[in-house]
Coordinates of C-alpha atoms in Angstrom, one line a residue:
C989 CA -24.3 39.2 12.7
P990 CA -23.8 39.8 9.0
P991 CA -20.8 38.0 7.5
P992 CA -17.7 40.2 6.7
L993 CA -16.9 41.5 3.3
Q994 CA -14.3 39.4 1.4
I995 CA -12.7 40.5 -1.8
C996 CA -9.6 39.5 -3.9
V997 CA -7.0 42.3 -4.2
S998 CA -3.7 42.6 -6.0
K999 CA -1.8 43.9 -3.0
C1000 CA -2.5 44.0 0.8
P1001 CA -3.1 47.4 2.4
D1002 CA -0.1 49.1 4.0
R1003 CA -1.8 51.8 6.2
Y1004 CA -4.5 52.4 8.7
L1005 CA -7.5 54.0 7.0
T1006 CA -11.3 54.1 7.6
Y1007 CA -13.8 54.8 4.8
L1008 CA -15.2 57.8 6.7
T1009 CA -11.7 59.3 6.8
A1010 CA -11.0 58.5 3.1
Q1011 CA -14.2 60.1 2.0
G1012 CA -12.9 63.6 2.7
N1013 CA -9.6 63.1 0.9
P1014 CA -9.5 62.4 -2.9
T1015 CA -6.0 60.8 -2.7
S1016 CA -7.0 58.5 0.2
L1017 CA -10.3 57.7 -1.5
E1018 CA -8.5 56.7 -4.8
Y1019 CA -6.2 54.3 -2.7
Y1020 CA -9.3 53.0 -0.9
R1021 CA -10.9 52.1 -4.2
N1022 CA -8.4 49.3 -4.7
F1023 CA -10.1 47.4 -1.8
C1024 CA -13.7 47.9 -2.9
T1025 CA -16.0 46.0 -5.3
P1026 CA -16.0 46.9 -9.0
E1027 CA -19.6 48.2 -8.6
F1028 CA -18.4 50.9 -6.2
K1029 CA -19.3 54.5 -7.2
A1030 CA -18.1 57.0 -4.6
S1031 CA -20.0 60.0 -5.9
R1032 CA -23.4 58.4 -6.1
K1033 CA -23.9 57.1 -2.5
A1034 CA -23.5 58.3 1.0
P1035 CA -20.9 56.5 3.2
L1036 CA -23.7 54.7 5.2
E1037 CA -25.2 53.3 2.0
V1038 CA -21.8 52.2 0.7
L1039 CA -21.1 50.2 3.9
K1040 CA -24.7 49.0 4.0
D1041 CA -24.5 47.6 0.5
R1042 CA -21.1 46.0 1.3
E1043 CA -19.2 47.7 -1.5
C1044 CA -16.2 48.7 0.6
P1045 CA -14.7 47.5 4.0
A1046 CA -15.3 49.8 6.9
M1047 CA -11.5 50.0 7.8
L1048 CA -8.1 49.0 6.3
I1049 CA -5.3 47.6 8.5
P1050 CA -1.6 47.3 7.5
S1051 CA -1.3 43.6 6.4
T1052 CA 1.1 41.1 5.0
P1053 CA 0.2 38.2 2.6
L1054 CA 0.2 34.8 4.3
A1055 CA -1.3 31.7 2.6
R1056 CA -3.2 33.9 0.1
R1057 CA -4.7 35.9 2.9
C1058 CA -4.1 39.4 4.1
L1059 CA -3.4 39.2 7.8
P1060 CA -2.5 42.1 10.2
A1061 CA 1.3 42.8 10.0
I1062 CA 2.0 42.1 13.7
Q1063 CA 5.5 42.7 15.0
A1064 CA 7.1 42.6 18.5
K1065 CA 9.8 45.1 19.2
K1066 CA 11.4 45.0 22.7
G1067 CA 8.2 43.4 24.1
V1068 CA 5.9 46.0 22.5
I1069 CA 3.3 44.7 20.0
T1070 CA 2.9 46.9 16.9
V1071 CA 0.9 46.7 13.6
G1072 CA 2.4 48.7 10.8
N1073 CA 4.9 50.3 13.3
E1074 CA 1.9 51.7 15.3
T1075 CA 0.7 50.7 18.8
T1076 CA -2.7 52.3 18.4
Y1077 CA -5.1 53.0 15.6
D1078 CA -8.2 55.1 14.9
D1079 CA -11.5 53.1 14.8
G1080 CA -13.3 55.7 12.6
H1081 CA -15.2 57.1 15.6
G1082 CA -12.5 59.4 16.8
R1083 CA -11.2 56.8 19.4
R1084 CA -7.8 55.3 19.6
R1085 CA -7.6 51.5 20.2
N1086 CA -4.7 49.3 21.1
V1087 CA -3.4 46.9 18.4
T1088 CA -3.4 44.1 20.9
E1089 CA -7.2 43.8 20.1
L1090 CA -6.1 42.5 16.7
L1091 CA -4.1 39.6 18.2
E1092 CA -7.0 37.3 18.8
G1093 CA -7.9 37.0 15.1
A1094 CA -4.2 36.5 14.2
K1095 CA -3.9 33.7 16.8
N1096 CA -6.8 31.8 15.1
A1097 CA -5.2 32.3 11.7
N1098 CA -1.8 31.1 13.1
V1099 CA -3.4 27.7 13.9
V1100 CA -4.4 27.3 10.3
L1101 CA -1.0 28.3 9.1
E1102 CA 0.8 25.9 11.4
A1103 CA -1.5 23.1 10.3
R1104 CA -0.7 23.9 6.7
Q1105 CA 3.0 24.0 7.4
L1106 CA 2.8 20.6 9.2
A1107 CA 0.9 19.2 6.2
M1108 CA 3.5 20.5 3.8
K1109 CA 6.3 18.9 5.8
I1110 CA 4.5 15.5 6.0
F1111 CA 3.9 15.7 2.2
E1112 CA 7.6 16.4 1.7
D1113 CA 8.5 13.3 3.8
Y1114 CA 6.2 11.2 1.6
T1115 CA 7.8 12.5 -1.6
V1116 CA 11.3 11.4 -0.5
S1117 CA 10.3 8.1 1.2
W1118 CA 7.4 6.7 -0.8
Y1119 CA 9.5 4.1 -2.6
W1120 CA 10.9 2.9 0.7
I1121 CA 7.4 2.7 2.1
I1122 CA 6.4 0.5 -0.8
I1123 CA 9.4 -1.7 -0.2
G1124 CA 8.3 -2.1 3.5
L1125 CA 4.8 -3.0 2.4
V1126 CA 6.1 -5.6 -0.1
I1127 CA 8.2 -7.1 2.8
A1128 CA 5.0 -7.3 4.9
M1129 CA 3.2 -9.0 2.0
V1130 CA 6.0 -11.6 1.5
A1131 CA 6.2 -12.2 5.3
S1132 CA 2.4 -12.8 5.5
L1133 CA 2.6 -15.3 2.6
I1134 CA 5.6 -17.1 4.2
F1135 CA 3.8 -17.3 7.5
I1136 CA 0.7 -18.8 5.9
V1137 CA 2.9 -21.4 4.1
L1138 CA 4.8 -22.2 7.3
L1139 CA 1.5 -22.8 9.2
R1140 CA 1.4 -26.1 7.2
F1141 CA 4.5 -27.2 9.1
L1142 CA 4.6 -25.1 12.3
A1143 CA 1.0 -24.8 13.4
G1144 CA 1.1 -27.7 15.8
I1145 CA 4.5 -26.7 17.2
M1146 CA 3.3 -23.1 17.8
V1147 CA 0.0 -24.1 19.5
W1148 CA 1.6 -26.7 21.8
V1149 CA 4.5 -24.4 22.7
M1150 CA 2.0 -21.7 23.6
I1151 CA 0.0 -24.1 25.7
V1152 CA 3.1 -25.3 27.6
M1153 CA 4.2 -21.6 28.1
V1154 CA 0.8 -20.8 29.7
I1155 CA 1.1 -23.8 32.0
L1156 CA 4.7 -22.8 33.0
V1157 CA 3.7 -19.2 33.6
L1158 CA 0.8 -20.2 35.8
G1159 CA 3.1 -22.7 37.6
Y1160 CA 5.6 -20.0 38.3
G1161 CA 2.8 -17.7 39.5
I1162 CA 1.7 -20.5 42.0
F1163 CA 5.3 -20.8 43.2
H1164 CA 5.8 -17.1 43.6
C1165 CA 2.5 -16.7 45.5
Y1166 CA 3.5 -19.5 47.8
M1167 CA 6.9 -18.0 48.5
E1168 CA 5.4 -14.6 49.3
Y1169 CA 2.7 -16.2 51.5
A1170 CA 5.5 -18.1 53.4
K1171 CA 7.7 -15.0 53.7
L1172 CA 5.0 -13.0 55.4
K1173 CA 4.5 -15.6 58.1
G1174 CA 5.1 -14.1 61.5
E1175 CA 5.4 -10.5 60.3
A1176 CA 3.4 -7.8 62.2
G1177 CA 0.1 -7.0 60.6
S1178 CA 0.3 -9.6 57.9
D1179 CA -2.5 -11.8 59.4
V1180 CA -5.1 -9.0 59.2
S1181 CA -8.1 -10.3 57.1
L1182 CA -9.3 -8.4 54.0
T1183 CA -12.7 -7.8 55.6
D1184 CA -11.1 -6.1 58.6
L1185 CA -8.8 -4.0 56.5
G1186 CA -11.6 -2.7 54.2
F1187 CA -11.2 -0.8 51.0
Q1188 CA -7.9 1.1 50.6
T1189 CA -6.9 3.5 47.8
D1190 CA -3.3 2.4 48.0
L1191 CA -3.4 -1.1 46.5
R1192 CA 0.1 -1.9 47.7
V1193 CA -1.3 -2.3 51.2
Y1194 CA -3.0 -5.5 50.2
L1195 CA 0.4 -7.0 49.1
H1196 CA 1.5 -7.0 52.8
L1197 CA -1.3 -9.4 53.8
R1198 CA -0.9 -13.2 53.8
Q1199 CA -4.6 -13.6 52.9
T1200 CA -4.0 -11.7 49.6
W1201 CA -1.3 -14.1 48.4
L1202 CA -3.4 -17.0 49.6
A1203 CA -6.3 -15.8 47.4
F1204 CA -3.9 -15.4 44.4
L1205 CA -2.5 -18.9 45.1
I1206 CA -6.0 -20.5 45.1
I1207 CA -7.1 -18.7 41.9
L1208 CA -4.0 -19.7 40.0
C1209 CA -4.2 -23.3 41.2
V1210 CA -7.8 -23.5 40.0
L1211 CA -6.9 -22.0 36.6
E1212 CA -4.0 -24.5 36.3
L1213 CA -6.2 -27.4 37.1
V1214 CA -8.9 -26.2 34.7
I1215 CA -6.4 -25.9 31.8
V1216 CA -4.8 -29.3 32.5
L1217 CA -8.3 -30.9 32.6
L1218 CA -9.3 -29.2 29.4
L1219 CA -6.1 -30.4 27.7
I1220 CA -6.8 -33.9 28.8
F1221 CA -10.4 -34.0 27.6
L1222 CA -10.0 -31.7 24.5
R1223 CA -6.6 -33.1 23.3
K1224 CA -8.1 -34.8 20.3
R1225 CA -10.2 -31.7 19.3
I1226 CA -7.1 -29.5 19.5
L1227 CA -5.3 -32.0 17.2
I1228 CA -8.3 -31.8 14.8
A1229 CA -8.1 -28.0 14.9
I1230 CA -4.4 -28.1 14.1
A1231 CA -4.9 -30.5 11.3
L1232 CA -7.6 -28.3 9.8
I1233 CA -5.3 -25.3 10.0
K1234 CA -2.6 -27.3 8.2
E1235 CA -5.2 -28.4 5.6
A1236 CA -6.2 -24.7 5.1
S1237 CA -2.6 -23.8 4.3
R1238 CA -2.6 -26.5 1.6
A1239 CA -5.9 -25.2 0.2
V1240 CA -4.6 -21.6 0.0
G1241 CA -1.5 -23.0 -1.7
H1242 CA -3.7 -24.6 -4.4
V1243 CA -5.8 -21.4 -4.8
M1244 CA -3.1 -18.7 -4.6
S1245 CA -5.3 -16.2 -6.5
S1246 CA -7.5 -16.0 -3.4
L1247 CA -4.8 -14.0 -1.6
L1248 CA -5.4 -11.2 -4.1
F1249 CA -9.2 -11.3 -4.0
P1250 CA -9.4 -8.9 -1.0
L1251 CA -8.2 -6.2 -3.5
C1252 CA -11.4 -6.7 -5.5
T1253 CA -13.5 -6.5 -2.4
F1254 CA -11.6 -3.3 -1.3
F1255 CA -12.2 -1.7 -4.7
L1256 CA -15.9 -2.5 -4.6
L1257 CA -16.1 -1.1 -1.0
C1258 CA -14.4 2.1 -2.3
L1259 CA -17.1 2.4 -4.9
C1260 CA -19.8 2.1 -2.2
I1261 CA -18.1 4.7 -0.1
A1262 CA -17.8 7.1 -3.1
Y1263 CA -21.5 6.6 -3.9
W1264 CA -22.6 7.3 -0.3
A1265 CA -20.3 10.3 0.0
S1266 CA -21.3 11.9 -3.3
T1267 CA -25.0 11.3 -2.6
A1268 CA -24.6 12.8 0.9
V1269 CA -22.8 15.9 -0.5
F1270 CA -25.4 16.4 -3.3
L1271 CA -28.2 16.1 -0.7
S1272 CA -26.5 18.5 1.7
T1273 CA -25.9 21.1 -1.0
S1274 CA -29.3 20.8 -2.6
N1275 CA -30.7 23.5 -0.3
E1276 CA -31.5 27.0 -1.4
A1277 CA -29.8 30.2 -0.2
V1278 CA -32.0 31.8 2.5
Y1279 CA -31.6 35.5 3.1
K1280 CA -32.9 37.3 6.2
V1281 CA -33.3 40.9 7.4
F1282 CA -30.4 42.2 9.6
N1283 CA -30.7 45.5 11.4
E1284 CA -29.0 47.4 14.2
T1285 CA -32.1 49.2 15.6
T1286 CA -35.5 47.8 16.6
C1287 CA -37.4 46.5 13.5
P1288 CA -40.6 44.4 13.3
F1289 CA -39.1 42.6 10.2
S1290 CA -35.9 41.5 12.0
G1291 CA -35.1 37.9 11.3
Q1292 CA -37.7 37.4 8.6
T1293 CA -36.8 36.0 5.2
C1294 CA -36.3 38.3 2.3
K1295 CA -35.3 38.5 -1.4
P1296 CA -32.3 40.6 -2.3
E1297 CA -33.7 41.4 -5.8
T1298 CA -36.9 43.1 -4.4
F1299 CA -35.6 44.2 -1.0
N1300 CA -34.8 47.8 -1.8
T1301 CA -38.3 48.4 -3.2
S1302 CA -40.2 46.7 -0.4
N1303 CA -41.8 48.3 2.7
V1304 CA -39.0 47.0 5.0
T1305 CA -36.5 49.7 3.9
K1306 CA -39.2 52.3 4.4
L1307 CA -40.0 51.2 8.0
C1308 CA -36.4 50.2 8.9
P1309 CA -33.9 52.4 6.9
D1310 CA -30.9 50.6 8.4
A1311 CA -32.1 47.1 7.5
Q1312 CA -30.1 44.8 5.2
C1313 CA -31.1 41.7 3.3
L1314 CA -28.1 39.4 3.8
F1315 CA -27.4 35.7 3.3
A1316 CA -28.1 33.6 6.5
F1317 CA -27.8 29.9 5.7
Y1318 CA -28.8 27.2 3.2
G1319 CA -32.2 25.7 3.7
G1320 CA -35.7 25.8 2.3
E1321 CA -39.4 25.6 3.2
T1322 CA -40.6 23.0 0.6
A1323 CA -41.6 19.4 1.4
Y1324 CA -38.3 18.2 -0.1
H1325 CA -36.3 20.3 2.3
K1326 CA -38.4 19.3 5.3
Y1327 CA -37.8 15.6 4.5
L1328 CA -34.1 16.0 3.6
I1329 CA -33.0 14.3 6.8
V1330 CA -35.1 11.2 5.8
L1331 CA -33.3 11.0 2.5
Q1332 CA -29.9 11.3 4.3
F1333 CA -31.1 8.4 6.6
F1334 CA -32.1 6.3 3.6
N1335 CA -28.7 7.1 2.0
V1336 CA -26.9 5.8 5.1
F1337 CA -29.1 2.6 5.1
M1338 CA -28.2 2.0 1.4
F1339 CA -24.5 2.4 2.2
F1340 CA -24.7 -0.3 4.9
W1341 CA -26.7 -2.6 2.6
L1342 CA -24.3 -2.2 -0.3
A1343 CA -21.2 -2.5 1.8
N1344 CA -22.5 -5.7 3.5
F1345 CA -23.5 -7.1 0.0
V1346 CA -19.9 -6.6 -1.2
I1347 CA -18.4 -8.3 1.8
A1348 CA -21.0 -11.1 1.5
L1349 CA -20.0 -11.5 -2.2
G1350 CA -16.4 -11.8 -1.2
Q1351 CA -17.1 -14.4 1.5
V1352 CA -19.3 -16.6 -0.7
T1353 CA -16.7 -16.5 -3.5
L1354 CA -13.9 -17.6 -1.2
A1355 CA -16.1 -20.2 0.4
G1356 CA -17.0 -21.6 -3.0
A1357 CA -13.3 -21.8 -4.1
F1358 CA -12.2 -23.5 -0.9
A1359 CA -15.2 -25.9 -0.9
S1360 CA -14.2 -27.0 -4.4
Y1361 CA -10.8 -28.0 -2.9
Y1362 CA -12.3 -30.0 0.0
W1363 CA -14.9 -31.8 -2.1
A1364 CA -12.4 -32.8 -4.7
F1365 CA -11.9 -36.5 -4.1
K1366 CA -8.4 -36.4 -5.6
K1367 CA -6.8 -33.2 -4.5
P1368 CA -6.0 -31.1 -6.5
D1369 CA -6.6 -33.1 -9.7
D1370 CA -10.4 -33.0 -9.4
M1371 CA -10.5 -29.2 -8.8
P1372 CA -11.8 -26.9 -11.5
A1373 CA -9.2 -25.0 -13.6
F1374 CA -10.1 -21.6 -12.1
P1375 CA -11.8 -22.3 -8.8
L1376 CA -12.0 -18.6 -7.7
F1377 CA -13.5 -17.3 -10.9
S1378 CA -15.9 -20.2 -11.1
A1379 CA -17.1 -19.5 -7.6
F1380 CA -17.4 -15.7 -8.4
G1381 CA -19.5 -16.5 -11.4
R1382 CA -21.8 -18.9 -9.5
A1383 CA -22.3 -16.3 -6.8
L1384 CA -23.3 -13.6 -9.2
R1385 CA -25.5 -15.9 -11.3
Y1386 CA -27.3 -18.0 -8.7
H1387 CA -26.9 -16.4 -5.2
T1388 CA -27.4 -12.6 -5.6
G1389 CA -30.8 -12.7 -3.9
S1390 CA -29.6 -14.7 -0.9
L1391 CA -26.6 -12.3 -0.5
A1392 CA -28.9 -9.3 -0.8
F1393 CA -31.3 -10.7 1.8
G1394 CA -28.5 -11.5 4.3
S1395 CA -27.0 -8.1 3.8
L1396 CA -30.4 -6.5 4.3
V1397 CA -30.9 -8.1 7.7
L1398 CA -27.5 -7.0 8.9
A1399 CA -28.0 -3.4 7.5
V1400 CA -31.2 -3.0 9.4
V1401 CA -29.5 -3.9 12.7
Q1402 CA -26.6 -1.5 11.9
V1403 CA -28.9 1.4 11.1
I1404 CA -30.7 0.8 14.4
R1405 CA -27.3 1.0 16.1
V1406 CA -26.4 4.2 14.4
T1407 CA -29.8 5.7 15.4
L1408 CA -29.2 4.7 19.0
E1409 CA -25.7 6.3 18.9
Y1410 CA -27.3 9.5 17.5
L1411 CA -30.0 9.5 20.3
D1412 CA -27.3 8.9 22.9
H1413 CA -25.3 11.9 21.5
R1414 CA -28.4 14.1 21.7
L1415 CA -29.4 13.0 25.2
K1416 CA -26.0 13.5 26.8
A1417 CA -27.1 16.7 28.5
A1418 CA -30.3 15.1 29.7
E1419 CA -30.7 14.3 33.4
N1420 CA -33.1 11.4 33.0
K1421 CA -31.0 8.4 34.4
F1422 CA -33.7 5.9 33.4
A1423 CA -33.6 7.0 29.7
K1424 CA -29.8 6.7 29.8
F1425 CA -29.9 3.3 31.3
L1426 CA -32.5 2.1 28.8
L1427 CA -30.5 3.5 25.9
S1428 CA -27.3 1.8 27.2
C1429 CA -29.1 -1.6 27.5
L1430 CA -30.5 -1.2 23.9
K1431 CA -27.0 -0.4 22.6
C1432 CA -25.5 -3.4 24.3
C1433 CA -28.3 -5.7 23.0
F1434 CA -28.0 -4.6 19.4
W1435 CA -24.2 -4.8 19.5
C1436 CA -24.6 -8.4 20.6
L1437 CA -27.3 -9.0 17.9
E1438 CA -25.0 -7.5 15.2
K1439 CA -22.1 -9.8 16.2
F1440 CA -24.4 -12.9 16.2
I1441 CA -25.9 -12.0 12.8
K1442 CA -22.4 -11.5 11.3
F1443 CA -21.4 -14.9 12.6
L1444 CA -24.6 -16.5 11.3
N1445 CA -24.3 -14.8 7.9
R1446 CA -20.7 -15.9 7.5
N1447 CA -21.6 -19.6 8.0
A1448 CA -24.8 -19.3 6.0
Y1449 CA -22.8 -18.0 3.0
I1450 CA -20.5 -21.0 3.3
M1451 CA -23.5 -23.3 3.1
I1452 CA -24.8 -21.4 0.2
A1453 CA -21.5 -21.9 -1.6
I1454 CA -21.5 -25.6 -0.8
Y1455 CA -25.2 -26.6 -1.5
G1456 CA -26.7 -23.6 -3.4
T1457 CA -29.7 -23.4 -1.0
N1458 CA -31.4 -20.1 -0.1
F1459 CA -30.3 -17.9 2.7
C1460 CA -32.8 -19.0 5.4
T1461 CA -32.3 -22.7 4.7
S1462 CA -28.5 -22.3 4.7
A1463 CA -28.5 -20.2 7.9
R1464 CA -30.7 -22.8 9.7
N1465 CA -28.6 -25.7 8.6
A1466 CA -25.3 -24.0 9.4
F1467 CA -26.6 -23.0 12.9
F1468 CA -27.7 -26.4 13.9
L1469 CA -24.6 -28.1 12.4
L1470 CA -22.4 -25.8 14.6
M1471 CA -24.6 -26.3 17.6
R1472 CA -24.2 -30.1 17.3
N1473 CA -20.4 -29.6 17.3
I1474 CA -20.2 -26.6 19.7
I1475 CA -17.0 -27.8 21.5
R1476 CA -15.1 -28.3 18.2
V1477 CA -16.3 -24.8 17.2
A1478 CA -15.0 -23.2 20.4
V1479 CA -11.6 -25.0 20.2
L1480 CA -11.0 -24.2 16.5
D1481 CA -12.1 -20.6 17.0
K1482 CA -9.6 -20.1 19.9
V1483 CA -6.7 -21.9 18.2
T1484 CA -7.1 -19.9 15.0
D1485 CA -7.6 -16.6 16.9
F1486 CA -4.3 -17.3 18.7
L1487 CA -2.4 -18.1 15.5
F1488 CA -3.8 -15.0 13.7
F1489 CA -2.9 -12.8 16.6
L1490 CA 0.6 -14.3 16.7
G1491 CA 1.0 -13.8 13.0
K1492 CA -0.2 -10.2 12.9
L1493 CA 2.0 -9.4 15.9
L1494 CA 5.0 -11.0 14.3
I1495 CA 4.6 -9.4 10.9
V1496 CA 3.6 -5.9 12.0
G1497 CA 6.2 -5.9 14.8
S1498 CA 9.1 -7.1 12.7
V1499 CA 8.4 -4.8 9.8
G1500 CA 7.8 -1.9 12.1
I1501 CA 11.1 -2.4 14.0
L1502 CA 12.9 -2.7 10.6
A1503 CA 11.3 0.5 9.4
F1504 CA 12.2 2.3 12.7
F1505 CA 15.9 1.3 12.5
F1506 CA 16.1 2.2 8.7
F1507 CA 14.4 5.6 8.8
T1508 CA 16.2 6.7 12.0
Q1509 CA 19.5 5.7 10.2
R1510 CA 20.6 3.1 12.8
I1511 CA 21.5 0.4 10.3
K1512 CA 25.1 1.1 9.4
L1513 CA 25.0 -0.9 6.1
V1514 CA 22.3 1.4 4.6
Q1515 CA 22.8 4.5 6.8
D1516 CA 23.6 6.7 3.8
T1517 CA 20.6 5.3 1.8
A1518 CA 17.9 6.4 4.2
P1519 CA 16.2 9.7 3.0
P1520 CA 16.4 12.9 5.1
L1521 CA 13.1 13.5 6.9
N1522 CA 11.3 16.2 8.8
Y1523 CA 9.4 13.6 10.9
Y1524 CA 10.7 10.1 10.8
W1525 CA 7.5 8.8 12.4
V1526 CA 5.5 9.6 9.2
P1527 CA 6.9 6.7 7.0
I1528 CA 7.2 4.4 10.1
L1529 CA 3.5 4.8 11.0
T1530 CA 2.5 4.4 7.4
V1531 CA 4.5 1.2 7.1
I1532 CA 3.1 -0.2 10.4
V1533 CA -0.6 0.6 9.4
G1534 CA -0.1 -0.7 5.9
S1535 CA 1.6 -3.9 7.2
Y1536 CA -1.4 -4.5 9.5
L1537 CA -3.9 -4.0 6.7
I1538 CA -1.9 -6.3 4.4
A1539 CA -1.6 -9.0 7.2
H1540 CA -5.3 -8.6 8.0
G1541 CA -6.2 -9.1 4.3
F1542 CA -4.1 -12.2 4.0
F1543 CA -5.4 -13.7 7.3
S1544 CA -9.0 -12.9 6.5
V1545 CA -8.7 -15.1 3.4
Y1546 CA -7.0 -17.8 5.5
G1547 CA -9.7 -17.5 8.2
M1548 CA -12.4 -17.9 5.6
C1549 CA -10.6 -21.0 4.3
V1550 CA -10.4 -22.5 7.8
D1551 CA -14.2 -21.9 8.4
T1552 CA -15.1 -23.3 5.1
L1553 CA -13.1 -26.5 5.5
F1554 CA -14.4 -26.9 9.0
L1555 CA -18.1 -26.8 7.9
C1556 CA -17.2 -29.1 5.0
F1557 CA -15.5 -31.4 7.5
L1558 CA -18.5 -31.5 9.8
E1559 CA -20.8 -32.2 6.8
D1560 CA -18.5 -34.9 5.6
L1561 CA -18.6 -36.7 9.0
E1562 CA -22.4 -36.5 9.2
R1563 CA -23.3 -37.5 5.6
N1564 CA -20.6 -40.0 4.7
D1565 CA -19.5 -43.3 6.3
G1566 CA -16.4 -44.3 4.4
S1567 CA -18.2 -46.9 2.2
A1568 CA -17.8 -47.1 -1.6
E1569 CA -21.1 -45.3 -2.1
K1570 CA -20.4 -42.6 0.6
P1571 CA -16.6 -42.2 0.8
Y1572 CA -15.0 -39.5 3.1
F1573 CA -13.6 -36.5 1.2
M1574 CA -11.3 -35.3 4.0
S1575 CA -7.6 -35.6 3.7
Q1576 CA -5.7 -38.7 4.8
N1577 CA -4.2 -36.9 7.8
L1578 CA -7.7 -36.1 9.1
R1579 CA -8.8 -39.7 8.5
K1580 CA -5.8 -41.0 10.4
L1581 CA -6.5 -38.7 13.2
L1582 CA -10.1 -39.7 13.5
K1583 CA -9.3 -43.4 12.7
K1584 CA -11.6 -43.3 9.7
T1585 CA -11.0 -45.2 6.4
N1586 CA -12.5 -45.4 3.0
K1587 CA -13.3 -49.0 2.3
G1588 CA -11.4 -50.4 -0.6
Q1589 CA -8.9 -47.6 -0.7
P1590 CA -5.6 -47.8 1.2
D1591 CA -4.5 -44.8 3.3
A1592 CA -1.0 -43.7 2.5

């Protein structure tokens, strides 16, 4: 179907009128001219040619201006729908049509208008609450910094309190299961086995069986026993993990500029996204306008491409008088247009590569700064003056190739994952179950591979920052070093995950609750200060999301610090023995915990 005629007018039409009706009335034709193109010459063309050349609309409808558009002036009077105070209109062919046929188009336009109105109200809320949102984000930033500082003193307490709470909760679960098991003794139907009962859709039926509570009791007892045994055998490793977390808090305190470094990474990532988006838009709009033949009767040239400049002088108009050469879509027939999808694919690949390179640059910079803290024999006196800038300079000068190679490996896997997701989307309507199963397996495998490569790259970048070796050597050394200390890795990983989860939950939850009470005017002290809002959830959600991003940025730096100090700690244990030639570089607290000493140097 040819697209409708669109034209800018100074005033919307206020009456029903078709071009065929206006053609026979000079006054109506003069009014109709206001809604035609400037090239319109009424005396030179027949009505069919005017409509065919799209110089005038076929019909005018009483309209009102809404959002810079002329929409039908629909009104409801006593349940009767009218447009321009009329319930019917002439369609130009002598037939009267009901105005309700115009409602469908108005409904679609109403969705756009409502969305625009919603957007305007949200924008108004931001204009009156933006400074309060900034204050909330500053509070989240201060809370994140305080939490990281307090980890130096409270990490051990929080970890052990959580472990005791888990043991107590499991103990209460065991007690509750035993009481329910004893209470059901002698009740009718409680001794039926699970196999005899079979599968039931109402799960509450199983709670009336003694065997169900016995199974729960056994499971919880096994879990309790496993946790207690793990605590007995892994107690020292948990203490080491807590000591490393405390040491990381000290390291961040000596390299405070590292907490602002994620802003640099974020800025570079924004540049990567801007490059990818602009290139994708330029590629998408680099097509040529394709025109095709449209006609109402049978025509052998229907659907073929045409050129508007030479269409009127071609044989098509002679064989098909009602044919029109109209715009169809953007495309092309050249080799460039045929391989445009390949260029878009390459653009996506380059985006992944650049984004991973920026993230790798941030990781190796932070690792270099925190490694300089660990390998300083007298902390912090032996540290460089500007450890973060020194690490950034070393990364750009010596390790660009290693970072690019590690980013390339990860980008290849990510592009394969994107391709699999695209194929999965295209094959959703297919009925081949084997193809779906194979695709699901491939997606799962490459998801696991991406997670493993991210883990390996992160530790390889730490080794690059420490020793300056190439990517492959660093990845191999880091992998085997971690495998030799796999239990310590698992314990440290779970302890830090718990602390980061607790920190994010505490910061986001507290700031979110504070924002909720403030913007809903439930704090009496500042009740008159809160701005009037259309939707109070707009600033609240903004503060919550912003607080999470700020907390995530702070904890990502802290997590990199913990991982760097951990690898340095493992290297220190393997390469040094505490002698005068090979002294330990770890802190005194870690040496006391491991019962290690540097000969000739007293431990305070």
